Short mmCIF file of N, CA, C and O in Angstrom, two decimals:
data_model
loop_
_atom_site.label_atom_id
_atom_site.label_comp_id
_atom_site.label_asym_id
_atom_site.label_seq_id
_atom_site.Cartn_x
_atom_site.Cartn_y
_atom_site.Cartn_z
N UNK A 1 106.34 84.30 89.16
CA UNK A 1 105.55 85.32 88.50
C UNK A 1 104.95 86.25 89.55
O UNK A 1 104.60 85.81 90.64
N UNK A 2 104.83 87.49 89.18
CA UNK A 2 104.22 88.50 90.04
C UNK A 2 103.21 89.27 89.20
O UNK A 2 103.56 89.79 88.13
N UNK A 3 101.97 89.36 89.66
CA UNK A 3 100.94 90.13 88.98
C UNK A 3 100.79 91.49 89.63
O UNK A 3 100.75 91.60 90.85
N UNK A 4 100.72 92.54 88.80
CA UNK A 4 100.55 93.91 89.30
C UNK A 4 99.37 94.54 88.58
O UNK A 4 99.32 94.55 87.35
N UNK A 5 98.41 95.05 89.35
CA UNK A 5 97.26 95.76 88.79
C UNK A 5 97.35 97.21 89.23
O UNK A 5 97.63 97.51 90.39
N UNK A 6 97.11 98.13 88.30
CA UNK A 6 97.08 99.56 88.62
C UNK A 6 95.78 100.14 88.09
O UNK A 6 95.38 99.85 86.95
N UNK A 7 95.11 100.94 88.91
CA UNK A 7 93.84 101.57 88.55
C UNK A 7 93.88 103.02 88.98
O UNK A 7 94.24 103.33 90.12
N UNK A 8 93.57 103.92 88.06
CA UNK A 8 93.57 105.34 88.38
C UNK A 8 92.43 106.01 87.65
O UNK A 8 92.12 105.67 86.51
N UNK A 9 91.80 106.96 88.31
CA UNK A 9 90.75 107.70 87.63
C UNK A 9 90.08 108.70 88.53
O UNK A 9 90.36 108.79 89.72
N UNK A 10 89.20 109.46 87.93
CA UNK A 10 88.47 110.44 88.70
C UNK A 10 87.81 111.47 87.81
O UNK A 10 87.71 111.31 86.61
N UNK A 11 87.40 112.53 88.44
CA UNK A 11 86.71 113.60 87.75
C UNK A 11 85.99 114.46 88.75
O UNK A 11 86.38 114.55 89.91
N UNK A 12 84.92 115.05 88.31
CA UNK A 12 84.14 115.94 89.17
C UNK A 12 82.80 115.32 89.47
O UNK A 12 81.96 115.17 88.60
N UNK A 13 82.62 114.92 90.71
CA UNK A 13 81.35 114.38 91.16
C UNK A 13 80.44 115.49 91.67
O UNK A 13 80.78 116.67 91.61
N UNK A 14 79.30 115.12 92.21
CA UNK A 14 78.33 116.09 92.72
C UNK A 14 78.90 116.90 93.87
O UNK A 14 78.54 118.06 94.05
N UNK A 15 79.81 116.31 94.65
CA UNK A 15 80.36 117.01 95.81
C UNK A 15 81.79 117.50 95.56
O UNK A 15 82.55 117.72 96.49
N UNK A 16 82.18 117.67 94.32
CA UNK A 16 83.53 118.15 94.00
C UNK A 16 84.35 117.08 93.33
O UNK A 16 83.83 116.16 92.73
N UNK A 17 85.66 117.20 93.43
CA UNK A 17 86.57 116.27 92.75
C UNK A 17 86.59 114.91 93.44
O UNK A 17 86.63 114.82 94.65
N UNK A 18 86.54 113.87 92.63
CA UNK A 18 86.60 112.49 93.12
C UNK A 18 87.78 111.83 92.42
O UNK A 18 87.94 111.94 91.22
N UNK A 19 88.62 111.10 93.18
CA UNK A 19 89.78 110.47 92.58
C UNK A 19 90.06 109.13 93.25
O UNK A 19 89.90 108.99 94.46
N UNK A 20 90.48 108.16 92.44
CA UNK A 20 90.82 106.84 92.93
C UNK A 20 92.16 106.44 92.34
O UNK A 20 92.39 106.62 91.14
N UNK A 21 93.05 105.91 93.16
CA UNK A 21 94.33 105.37 92.70
C UNK A 21 94.62 104.13 93.53
O UNK A 21 94.63 104.20 94.76
N UNK A 22 94.84 103.01 92.86
CA UNK A 22 95.08 101.78 93.61
C UNK A 22 96.08 100.91 92.85
O UNK A 22 95.97 100.73 91.65
N UNK A 23 97.04 100.37 93.58
CA UNK A 23 98.00 99.41 93.05
C UNK A 23 97.89 98.15 93.89
O UNK A 23 97.87 98.22 95.12
N UNK A 24 97.81 97.01 93.22
CA UNK A 24 97.78 95.71 93.90
C UNK A 24 98.91 94.85 93.36
O UNK A 24 99.12 94.80 92.15
N UNK A 25 99.64 94.22 94.25
CA UNK A 25 100.73 93.31 93.89
C UNK A 25 100.33 91.92 94.38
O UNK A 25 100.13 91.72 95.58
N UNK A 26 100.16 90.99 93.44
CA UNK A 26 99.65 89.65 93.75
C UNK A 26 98.36 89.72 94.55
O UNK A 26 98.15 88.96 95.50
N UNK A 27 97.48 90.65 94.20
CA UNK A 27 96.18 90.77 94.83
C UNK A 27 96.16 91.52 96.15
O UNK A 27 95.10 91.76 96.71
N UNK A 28 97.31 91.94 96.65
CA UNK A 28 97.39 92.65 97.93
C UNK A 28 97.57 94.15 97.67
O UNK A 28 98.46 94.55 96.91
N UNK A 29 96.72 94.95 98.30
CA UNK A 29 96.80 96.41 98.13
C UNK A 29 98.15 96.92 98.61
O UNK A 29 98.59 96.60 99.71
N UNK A 30 98.82 97.73 97.76
CA UNK A 30 100.13 98.30 98.10
C UNK A 30 99.91 99.80 98.33
O UNK A 30 99.82 100.59 97.38
N UNK A 31 99.81 100.19 99.60
CA UNK A 31 99.46 101.56 99.98
C UNK A 31 100.45 102.60 99.45
O UNK A 31 100.06 103.62 98.91
N UNK A 32 101.75 102.36 99.62
CA UNK A 32 102.76 103.34 99.20
C UNK A 32 102.72 103.55 97.68
O UNK A 32 102.76 104.69 97.20
N UNK A 33 102.61 102.48 96.92
CA UNK A 33 102.55 102.60 95.46
C UNK A 33 101.27 103.30 95.03
O UNK A 33 101.28 104.10 94.08
N UNK A 34 100.19 103.07 95.73
CA UNK A 34 98.92 103.75 95.42
C UNK A 34 99.04 105.25 95.63
O UNK A 34 98.54 106.05 94.84
N UNK A 35 99.71 105.65 96.71
CA UNK A 35 99.91 107.09 96.97
C UNK A 35 100.76 107.73 95.88
O UNK A 35 100.47 108.84 95.42
N UNK A 36 101.81 107.04 95.46
CA UNK A 36 102.68 107.56 94.40
C UNK A 36 101.90 107.70 93.10
O UNK A 36 101.99 108.72 92.41
N UNK A 37 101.10 106.69 92.76
CA UNK A 37 100.28 106.75 91.55
C UNK A 37 99.34 107.95 91.57
O UNK A 37 99.19 108.66 90.57
N UNK A 38 98.75 108.22 92.72
CA UNK A 38 97.81 109.35 92.85
C UNK A 38 98.51 110.70 92.68
O UNK A 38 97.91 111.65 92.19
N UNK A 39 99.79 110.79 93.07
CA UNK A 39 100.51 112.07 93.01
C UNK A 39 101.10 112.37 91.63
O UNK A 39 101.56 113.49 91.40
N UNK A 40 101.12 111.39 90.74
CA UNK A 40 101.69 111.62 89.41
C UNK A 40 100.86 112.64 88.63
O UNK A 40 99.68 112.84 88.90
N UNK A 41 101.47 113.27 87.66
CA UNK A 41 100.82 114.33 86.90
C UNK A 41 99.92 113.84 85.78
O UNK A 41 100.01 114.31 84.65
N UNK A 42 99.04 112.87 86.11
CA UNK A 42 98.11 112.37 85.11
C UNK A 42 97.14 113.46 84.69
O UNK A 42 96.75 114.29 85.50
N UNK A 43 96.72 113.47 83.44
CA UNK A 43 95.69 114.45 83.03
C UNK A 43 94.39 114.17 83.76
O UNK A 43 94.00 113.02 83.90
N UNK A 44 93.79 115.20 84.29
CA UNK A 44 92.50 115.08 84.95
C UNK A 44 91.46 115.83 84.13
O UNK A 44 91.70 116.96 83.72
N UNK A 45 90.30 115.22 83.89
CA UNK A 45 89.28 115.88 83.06
C UNK A 45 88.67 117.08 83.78
O UNK A 45 88.48 117.07 85.00
N UNK A 46 88.38 118.12 83.01
CA UNK A 46 87.71 119.30 83.57
C UNK A 46 86.24 118.99 83.86
O UNK A 46 85.67 119.50 84.81
N UNK A 47 85.64 118.15 83.03
CA UNK A 47 84.24 117.75 83.19
C UNK A 47 84.14 116.24 83.03
O UNK A 47 84.88 115.63 82.27
N UNK A 48 83.22 115.62 83.73
CA UNK A 48 83.00 114.19 83.59
C UNK A 48 84.02 113.37 84.35
O UNK A 48 84.75 113.87 85.20
N UNK A 49 84.06 112.09 84.03
CA UNK A 49 84.93 111.14 84.71
C UNK A 49 85.82 110.44 83.68
O UNK A 49 85.45 110.30 82.53
N UNK A 50 86.98 109.99 84.12
CA UNK A 50 87.91 109.28 83.26
C UNK A 50 88.68 108.27 84.12
O UNK A 50 89.14 108.61 85.21
N UNK A 51 88.82 107.03 83.62
CA UNK A 51 89.53 105.98 84.37
C UNK A 51 90.47 105.21 83.45
O UNK A 51 90.21 105.07 82.26
N UNK A 52 91.54 104.70 84.03
CA UNK A 52 92.49 103.85 83.30
C UNK A 52 92.92 102.72 84.22
O UNK A 52 93.06 102.91 85.42
N UNK A 53 93.14 101.56 83.63
CA UNK A 53 93.65 100.44 84.42
C UNK A 53 94.56 99.62 83.55
O UNK A 53 94.45 99.62 82.32
N UNK A 54 95.48 98.92 84.20
CA UNK A 54 96.39 98.06 83.48
C UNK A 54 96.78 96.89 84.37
O UNK A 54 96.64 96.96 85.59
N UNK A 55 97.23 95.83 83.74
CA UNK A 55 97.70 94.65 84.45
C UNK A 55 99.04 94.25 83.87
O UNK A 55 99.20 94.22 82.65
N UNK A 56 100.00 93.99 84.73
CA UNK A 56 101.32 93.55 84.28
C UNK A 56 101.64 92.22 84.94
O UNK A 56 101.33 92.02 86.11
N UNK A 57 102.25 91.34 84.18
CA UNK A 57 102.69 90.06 84.72
C UNK A 57 104.20 90.01 84.55
O UNK A 57 104.73 90.06 83.44
N UNK A 58 104.90 90.00 85.67
CA UNK A 58 106.36 89.96 85.66
C UNK A 58 106.81 88.51 85.78
O UNK A 58 106.43 87.80 86.72
N UNK A 59 107.62 88.08 84.82
CA UNK A 59 108.07 86.69 84.78
C UNK A 59 109.60 86.68 84.79
O UNK A 59 110.25 87.39 84.02
N UNK A 60 110.16 85.87 85.67
CA UNK A 60 111.61 85.74 85.75
C UNK A 60 111.99 84.40 85.13
O UNK A 60 111.55 83.35 85.57
N UNK A 61 112.79 84.47 84.09
CA UNK A 61 113.27 83.24 83.46
C UNK A 61 114.54 82.78 84.16
O UNK A 61 115.49 83.54 84.28
N UNK A 62 114.53 81.55 84.58
CA UNK A 62 115.72 80.99 85.21
C UNK A 62 116.65 80.47 84.13
O UNK A 62 116.19 79.93 83.13
N UNK A 63 117.92 80.66 84.34
CA UNK A 63 118.89 80.16 83.38
C UNK A 63 119.06 78.65 83.53
O UNK A 63 119.06 78.13 84.63
N UNK A 64 119.24 77.96 82.40
CA UNK A 64 119.40 76.49 82.47
C UNK A 64 120.82 76.12 82.80
O UNK A 64 121.76 76.74 82.57
#
């Protein structure tokens, strides 16, 4: 089994735009995947903050 967590969000803070994108694979930060997540064309709010996160569990079934 492999666990994957993805977290993305941001908005406009007091000092301008603030954004976070993070991908973890089995609890270890995956820098390249985090950069790709940040570059995707996600909708960004004009005002306020918005965040999304998800968790995926990948399971490989072995054949009997």
